[in-house]
């Protein structure tokens, strides 16, 4: 027993005596909704981030173009390994806030990534900012997240205004192909994510002279969505854009079938409609559904293909876009951490602001990663996909299309 | 025309609300115990339907019956294994016990079935009925008919049969009932079993047109509590009428004012009714 105590004490002394940069493991906090209504998407993102950590911690020469893949651990920090500390925020901003506090003060993580919902990222990143802890977000798209003048917040994903612009360009292209879109309806969940995307879509629609005939806010954890669908059926817009989480996305396509409503063009803004649970449970009701994505599995042998195979080995299914973006967020953080060569917040923040990754160094379809003064990735990009059979395929813009666009929306027919 | 469709939708939704609330009102009325695990009972019923359909190829009749049996057993077990023991404790411990049960059921489901959303194929119970332009979803219509049948059945059982009299006797005065030769524990276990079976039927039917996930009970439970409180604590027909009322008000206000306001309207009316009639619309004090 005494020997054990001595051993423990000397190990402790050794640990304390070491320079921070020579620690064998580095703790990074991961905030995700692991229970609650978005649990399915949250768990999928968690597995993707864990896969990211696995790629960083072990040598994967086959994924070489991805930074840190070929080497084991972080060479810049003496080969230190990353240890993920995962916290569940249940989709609740206040739980997110207290979990962030716990990660920082008790778990003493040196950086944080997450938290899926924009509304939760709003509170969690504010807590991280107060403690000066770097926060890299891979998937929350509400525009105002990077408008708060934070010093510790970096966002890798494209944001709402990028998508809104894409949707408008896409509809303009449809017009050129002989399917003009003149009237538009917006259906959005009423937290940070939905309202923010809806705001930008509204602005762009006005700019392009589209007539917004229906503008419907709703609560994502609602028990029923028939009134929204009836509203749309009544107004007959040429295109509808849905901004929804998973449970409501499923309810929408089920209710549209029950009420026999098919808009000519149905666009889904990622999130719930990109959740693998939505695809497995409801793809047959949403044929021809347009969606956005920055993830493509790619050709056999490509890095993205291999990453997808690794994800598949863990889950039995393909990697989806939101989980991919979460994983990309983590990989960007790890790369900066390695370049910082230190676990001090200032050094990590400096490295993050100097991030400069090319298109080959990212797994998502971005042009690279480079942050502006607000912490937004200026090279983020996205394209549009369409539900065909039981999966989404890239259809727009034309140069990245795997298949021609199918028009109109077919739903369950 | 659209308004008629909105009201029809409200009635169908209300019937579904009534259906999953009847079990809750029975337990509340019989025992003065609030079963916080009620929403999760509905959730278990949905998973039973999903399992029977997916692995045993059972149709609606099979999985509704199976769900009723499983939930009857779960109900009886909840009473004999848990509620009976905490009945002698304070009100708080009674409430927390069923709340704990809710969490155990919910997170056990997360553990076993993962957080994935599931759903049953759309056309298990017919599709959509078109009555001169008014669309009626068949699964919801069936749910509504079953809700009415279940309500009448439970009401009849309580008011017309010897077992019903014994159940009511126990709920009114446990000691007096005991002196009359009624075994209160047995009666209360039966009440929990019946409530469970009703909830199982509800869950299985709802599964035919709703998504299935471990946290679905959370979303549904709040409505069930409002329905039961509005209808009158323990009044089975009250729950039916309250359910229909809430369904129609929700749909109308969502359509006329916008979906974000529907809950404001429903809960404002709910508070107003309770202010005027604290016992609920059909409750006896």
CSV table of N, CA, C and O in Angstrom, one decimal, chain B residues 184-240:
chain,number,residue,atom,x,y,z
B,184,UNK,N,-57.9,-4.1,-1.2
B,184,UNK,CA,-57.6,-2.8,-1.9
B,184,UNK,C,-56.4,-3.0,-2.8
B,184,UNK,O,-56.4,-2.4,-3.9
B,185,UNK,N,-55.4,-3.7,-2.4
B,185,UNK,CA,-54.1,-3.8,-3.2
B,185,UNK,C,-54.5,-4.5,-4.5
B,185,UNK,O,-54.0,-4.0,-5.6
B,186,UNK,N,-55.3,-5.5,-4.5
B,186,UNK,CA,-55.6,-6.2,-5.7
B,186,UNK,C,-56.4,-5.3,-6.6
B,186,UNK,O,-56.1,-5.2,-7.8
B,187,UNK,N,-57.3,-4.5,-6.1
B,187,UNK,CA,-58.1,-3.6,-6.9
B,187,UNK,C,-57.2,-2.5,-7.5
B,187,UNK,O,-57.4,-2.1,-8.7
B,188,UNK,N,-56.3,-2.0,-6.7
B,188,UNK,CA,-55.5,-0.9,-7.2
B,188,UNK,C,-54.5,-1.4,-8.3
B,188,UNK,O,-54.2,-0.7,-9.3
B,189,UNK,N,-54.0,-2.6,-8.1
B,189,UNK,CA,-53.1,-3.2,-9.1
B,189,UNK,C,-53.9,-3.3,-10.4
B,189,UNK,O,-53.4,-3.1,-11.5
B,190,UNK,N,-55.2,-3.7,-10.2
B,190,UNK,CA,-56.1,-3.9,-11.4
B,190,UNK,C,-56.3,-2.5,-12.1
B,190,UNK,O,-56.2,-2.5,-13.3
B,191,UNK,N,-56.5,-1.5,-11.3
B,191,UNK,CA,-56.7,-0.2,-11.9
B,191,UNK,C,-55.4,0.2,-12.7
B,191,UNK,O,-55.5,0.7,-13.8
B,192,UNK,N,-54.2,0.0,-12.1
B,192,UNK,CA,-53.0,0.3,-12.8
B,192,UNK,C,-52.9,-0.5,-14.1
B,192,UNK,O,-52.4,-0.1,-15.1
B,193,UNK,N,-53.3,-1.8,-14.0
B,193,UNK,CA,-53.2,-2.7,-15.2
B,193,UNK,C,-54.1,-2.2,-16.3
B,193,UNK,O,-53.7,-2.1,-17.4
B,194,UNK,N,-55.3,-1.8,-15.9
B,194,UNK,CA,-56.3,-1.4,-16.9
B,194,UNK,C,-55.8,-0.1,-17.5
B,194,UNK,O,-55.9,0.1,-18.8
B,195,UNK,N,-55.3,0.8,-16.7
B,195,UNK,CA,-54.8,2.1,-17.2
B,195,UNK,C,-53.7,1.8,-18.2
B,195,UNK,O,-53.6,2.4,-19.3
B,196,UNK,N,-52.8,0.9,-17.8
B,196,UNK,CA,-51.7,0.5,-18.6
B,196,UNK,C,-52.1,-0.1,-19.9
B,196,UNK,O,-51.7,0.4,-21.0
B,197,UNK,N,-53.1,-1.0,-19.9
B,197,UNK,CA,-53.6,-1.6,-21.1
B,197,UNK,C,-54.1,-0.5,-22.1
B,197,UNK,O,-53.9,-0.5,-23.3
B,198,UNK,N,-54.9,0.4,-21.5
B,198,UNK,CA,-55.5,1.5,-22.3
B,198,UNK,C,-54.4,2.3,-23.0
B,198,UNK,O,-54.4,2.7,-24.2
B,199,UNK,N,-53.4,2.6,-22.2
B,199,UNK,CA,-52.3,3.4,-22.7
B,199,UNK,C,-51.5,2.6,-23.7
B,199,UNK,O,-51.0,3.2,-24.7
B,200,UNK,N,-51.4,1.3,-23.6
B,200,UNK,CA,-50.7,0.5,-24.5
B,200,UNK,C,-51.4,0.5,-25.9
B,200,UNK,O,-50.8,0.7,-26.9
B,201,UNK,N,-52.8,0.4,-25.8
B,201,UNK,CA,-53.5,0.5,-27.1
B,201,UNK,C,-53.3,1.8,-27.7
B,201,UNK,O,-53.1,1.9,-28.9
B,202,UNK,N,-53.3,2.9,-26.9
B,202,UNK,CA,-53.1,4.3,-27.4
B,202,UNK,C,-51.8,4.4,-28.1
B,202,UNK,O,-51.6,4.8,-29.2
B,203,UNK,N,-50.7,3.9,-27.4
B,203,UNK,CA,-49.4,4.0,-27.9
B,203,UNK,C,-49.2,3.3,-29.3
B,203,UNK,O,-48.7,3.8,-30.2
B,204,UNK,N,-49.8,2.1,-29.3
B,204,UNK,CA,-49.6,1.3,-30.5
B,204,UNK,C,-50.4,1.9,-31.7
B,204,UNK,O,-49.9,1.9,-32.8
B,205,UNK,N,-51.5,2.5,-31.4
B,205,UNK,CA,-52.3,3.2,-32.5
B,205,UNK,C,-51.6,4.4,-33.0
B,205,UNK,O,-51.5,4.7,-34.2
B,206,UNK,N,-51.1,5.2,-32.0
B,206,UNK,CA,-50.4,6.4,-32.4
B,206,UNK,C,-49.2,6.1,-33.2
B,206,UNK,O,-48.8,6.9,-34.1
B,207,UNK,N,-48.5,5.0,-32.9
B,207,UNK,CA,-47.3,4.6,-33.6
B,207,UNK,C,-47.6,4.5,-35.1
B,207,UNK,O,-46.7,4.6,-35.9
B,208,UNK,N,-48.8,4.2,-35.5
B,208,UNK,CA,-49.1,4.0,-36.9
B,208,UNK,C,-49.1,5.3,-37.8
B,208,UNK,O,-49.0,5.3,-39.0
B,209,UNK,N,-49.1,6.5,-37.1
B,209,UNK,CA,-49.0,7.7,-37.9
B,209,UNK,C,-48.0,8.8,-37.3
B,209,UNK,O,-48.0,9.9,-37.8
B,210,UNK,N,-47.3,8.4,-36.2
B,210,UNK,CA,-46.4,9.3,-35.6
B,210,UNK,C,-45.0,8.8,-35.6
B,210,UNK,O,-44.8,7.6,-35.8
B,211,UNK,N,-44.0,9.6,-35.3
B,211,UNK,CA,-42.7,9.1,-35.2
B,211,UNK,C,-42.5,8.4,-33.9
B,211,UNK,O,-43.2,8.7,-32.9
B,212,UNK,N,-41.5,7.5,-33.8
B,212,UNK,CA,-41.3,6.8,-32.5
B,212,UNK,C,-39.9,7.1,-32.1
B,212,UNK,O,-38.9,7.0,-32.8
B,213,UNK,N,-39.7,7.7,-30.9
B,213,UNK,CA,-38.4,7.9,-30.4
B,213,UNK,C,-38.4,7.9,-28.8
B,213,UNK,O,-39.5,8.0,-28.3
B,214,UNK,N,-37.3,7.7,-28.2
B,214,UNK,CA,-37.3,7.5,-26.7
B,214,UNK,C,-37.9,8.7,-26.0
B,214,UNK,O,-38.4,8.6,-24.9
B,215,UNK,N,-37.8,9.9,-26.6
B,215,UNK,CA,-38.3,11.1,-25.9
B,215,UNK,C,-39.7,11.5,-26.3
B,215,UNK,O,-40.1,12.6,-26.0
B,216,UNK,N,-40.3,10.7,-27.1
B,216,UNK,CA,-41.6,11.1,-27.6
B,216,UNK,C,-42.6,11.3,-26.5
B,216,UNK,O,-43.5,12.1,-26.5
B,217,UNK,N,-42.5,10.5,-25.4
B,217,UNK,CA,-43.4,10.5,-24.3
B,217,UNK,C,-43.4,11.9,-23.6
B,217,UNK,O,-44.4,12.4,-23.2
B,218,UNK,N,-42.2,12.5,-23.6
B,218,UNK,CA,-42.1,13.9,-23.0
B,218,UNK,C,-43.0,14.9,-23.8
B,218,UNK,O,-43.6,15.7,-23.1
B,219,UNK,N,-43.0,14.8,-25.1
B,219,UNK,CA,-43.8,15.7,-25.9
B,219,UNK,C,-45.3,15.5,-25.6
B,219,UNK,O,-46.0,16.4,-25.6
B,220,UNK,N,-45.7,14.2,-25.5
B,220,UNK,CA,-47.1,13.9,-25.4
B,220,UNK,C,-47.6,14.0,-24.0
B,220,UNK,O,-48.8,14.4,-23.8
B,221,UNK,N,-46.7,13.8,-23.0
B,221,UNK,CA,-47.2,13.8,-21.6
B,221,UNK,C,-47.9,15.1,-21.1
B,221,UNK,O,-48.9,15.1,-20.5
B,222,UNK,N,-47.2,16.2,-21.5
B,222,UNK,CA,-47.8,17.5,-21.1
B,222,UNK,C,-49.2,17.7,-21.5
B,222,UNK,O,-50.1,18.1,-20.7
B,223,UNK,N,-49.5,17.3,-22.8
B,223,UNK,CA,-50.8,17.4,-23.3
B,223,UNK,C,-51.8,16.6,-22.5
B,223,UNK,O,-52.9,17.0,-22.1
B,224,UNK,N,-51.3,15.3,-22.2
B,224,UNK,CA,-52.2,14.4,-21.4
B,224,UNK,C,-52.5,15.0,-20.1
B,224,UNK,O,-53.7,15.0,-19.6
B,225,UNK,N,-51.6,15.7,-19.4
B,225,UNK,CA,-51.9,16.3,-18.1
B,225,UNK,C,-52.9,17.4,-18.2
B,225,UNK,O,-53.8,17.5,-17.4
B,226,UNK,N,-52.8,18.2,-19.2
B,226,UNK,CA,-53.7,19.3,-19.5
B,226,UNK,C,-55.1,18.7,-19.7
B,226,UNK,O,-56.1,19.2,-19.2
B,227,UNK,N,-55.2,17.7,-20.6
B,227,UNK,CA,-56.4,17.1,-20.9
B,227,UNK,C,-57.1,16.6,-19.7
B,227,UNK,O,-58.3,16.9,-19.5
B,228,UNK,N,-56.4,15.9,-18.9
B,228,UNK,CA,-57.0,15.3,-17.7
B,228,UNK,C,-57.4,16.3,-16.7
B,228,UNK,O,-58.5,16.3,-16.1
B,229,UNK,N,-56.6,17.4,-16.5
B,229,UNK,CA,-57.0,18.4,-15.5
B,229,UNK,C,-58.2,19.2,-16.0
B,229,UNK,O,-59.0,19.6,-15.3
B,230,UNK,N,-58.2,19.5,-17.3
B,230,UNK,CA,-59.3,20.2,-17.9
B,230,UNK,C,-60.6,19.4,-17.8
B,230,UNK,O,-61.7,19.9,-17.5
B,231,UNK,N,-60.5,18.1,-18.1
B,231,UNK,CA,-61.7,17.3,-18.2
B,231,UNK,C,-62.2,17.0,-16.8
B,231,UNK,O,-63.4,16.8,-16.6
B,232,UNK,N,-61.4,17.2,-15.8
B,232,UNK,CA,-61.9,16.9,-14.4
B,232,UNK,C,-61.1,15.7,-13.9
B,232,UNK,O,-61.1,14.6,-14.6
B,233,UNK,N,-60.5,15.8,-12.8
B,233,UNK,CA,-59.6,14.8,-12.3
B,233,UNK,C,-60.4,13.5,-12.1
B,233,UNK,O,-61.4,13.5,-11.4
B,234,UNK,N,-60.0,12.5,-12.8
B,234,UNK,CA,-60.7,11.2,-12.6
B,234,UNK,C,-61.9,11.0,-13.5
B,234,UNK,O,-62.5,9.9,-13.5
B,235,UNK,N,-62.4,12.0,-14.2
B,235,UNK,CA,-63.5,11.8,-15.0
B,235,UNK,C,-63.1,11.3,-16.4
B,235,UNK,O,-62.5,12.0,-17.2
B,236,UNK,N,-63.5,10.0,-16.7
B,236,UNK,CA,-63.1,9.4,-18.0
B,236,UNK,C,-63.8,10.1,-19.2
B,236,UNK,O,-63.2,10.5,-20.1
B,237,UNK,N,-65.2,10.3,-19.1
B,237,UNK,CA,-65.8,11.1,-20.2
B,237,UNK,C,-65.2,12.5,-20.3
B,237,UNK,O,-65.1,13.0,-21.4
B,238,UNK,N,-64.9,13.1,-19.2
B,238,UNK,CA,-64.3,14.4,-19.2
B,238,UNK,C,-63.1,14.5,-20.0
B,238,UNK,O,-62.9,15.5,-20.8
B,239,UNK,N,-62.2,13.5,-19.9
B,239,UNK,CA,-61.0,13.5,-20.7
B,239,UNK,C,-61.3,13.4,-22.2
B,239,UNK,O,-60.6,14.1,-23.0
B,240,UNK,N,-62.3,12.7,-22.6
B,240,UNK,CA,-62.7,12.6,-24.0
B,240,UNK,C,-63.0,14.0,-24.5
B,240,UNK,O,-62.5,14.5,-25.5
